[in-house]
Amino acid sequence: MKQKEAEEELEKLRQSAKTAVQSEAKKGELEKKTFQEGARSLQALNPEISIAADMVSNYKTEAPHYTGESRSGFELRVVEFLFQSNLDPFSFTKIIVEAGREAVGVGEAYVKWVNLFKRLNLTVGK
């Protein structure tokens, strides 16, 4: 009788050890899992702001003899203000405002959603 009880106790210990090993293996599998979707971090929600300018200058050594367009000078053709920001982890926007001599307008503006479906992105805008 004692031998049978000892065998049953030993079998319970084996089952307990087997269950513990399996649960540890499952934990290890969960820890090894990596996500490949490429979602951007929410830390990058602050917008990027840039300024770009197109300008021309020239210098003539005999400036008093030149008038109008041919004289020495500096010309600022256009200034661009660029705003770019993540809207959420899966989309971002880019807006470019151009200011020229004649007018101010939106040169480019769009929103891009990434990974709508596997390897499918959507861009909407001008």
PDB file of C-alpha atoms in Angstrom, residues 39-48 84-90:
ATOM      1  CA  ALA A  39       3.477  51.686 -35.789  1.00  0.00           C
ATOM      2  CA  ARG A  40       5.115  54.949 -34.832  1.00  0.00           C
ATOM      3  CA  SER A  41       5.546  56.051 -31.248  1.00  0.00           C
ATOM      4  CA  LEU A  42       3.168  58.523 -29.636  1.00  0.00           C
ATOM      5  CA  GLN A  43       6.207  60.393 -28.299  1.00  0.00           C
ATOM      6  CA  ALA A  44       6.670  61.969 -31.724  1.00  0.00           C
ATOM      7  CA  LEU A  45       3.403  63.953 -31.713  1.00  0.00           C
ATOM      8  CA  ASN A  46       5.211  67.301 -31.557  1.00  0.00           C
ATOM      9  CA  PRO A  47       5.254  68.860 -35.035  1.00  0.00           C
ATOM     10  CA  GLU A  48       8.399  69.384 -37.039  1.00  0.00           C
ATOM     11  CA  GLN A  84       4.973  67.791 -40.399  1.00  0.00           C
ATOM     12  CA  SER A  85       3.527  65.778 -37.537  1.00  0.00           C
ATOM     13  CA  ASN A  86       2.248  62.350 -36.525  1.00  0.00           C
ATOM     14  CA  LEU A  87      -1.500  62.422 -35.950  1.00  0.00           C
ATOM     15  CA  ASP A  88      -1.549  59.052 -34.229  1.00  0.00           C
ATOM     16  CA  PRO A  89       0.666  55.951 -34.350  1.00  0.00           C
ATOM     17  CA  PHE A  90      -0.612  55.050 -37.812  1.00  0.00           C
TER      18      PHE A  90
END
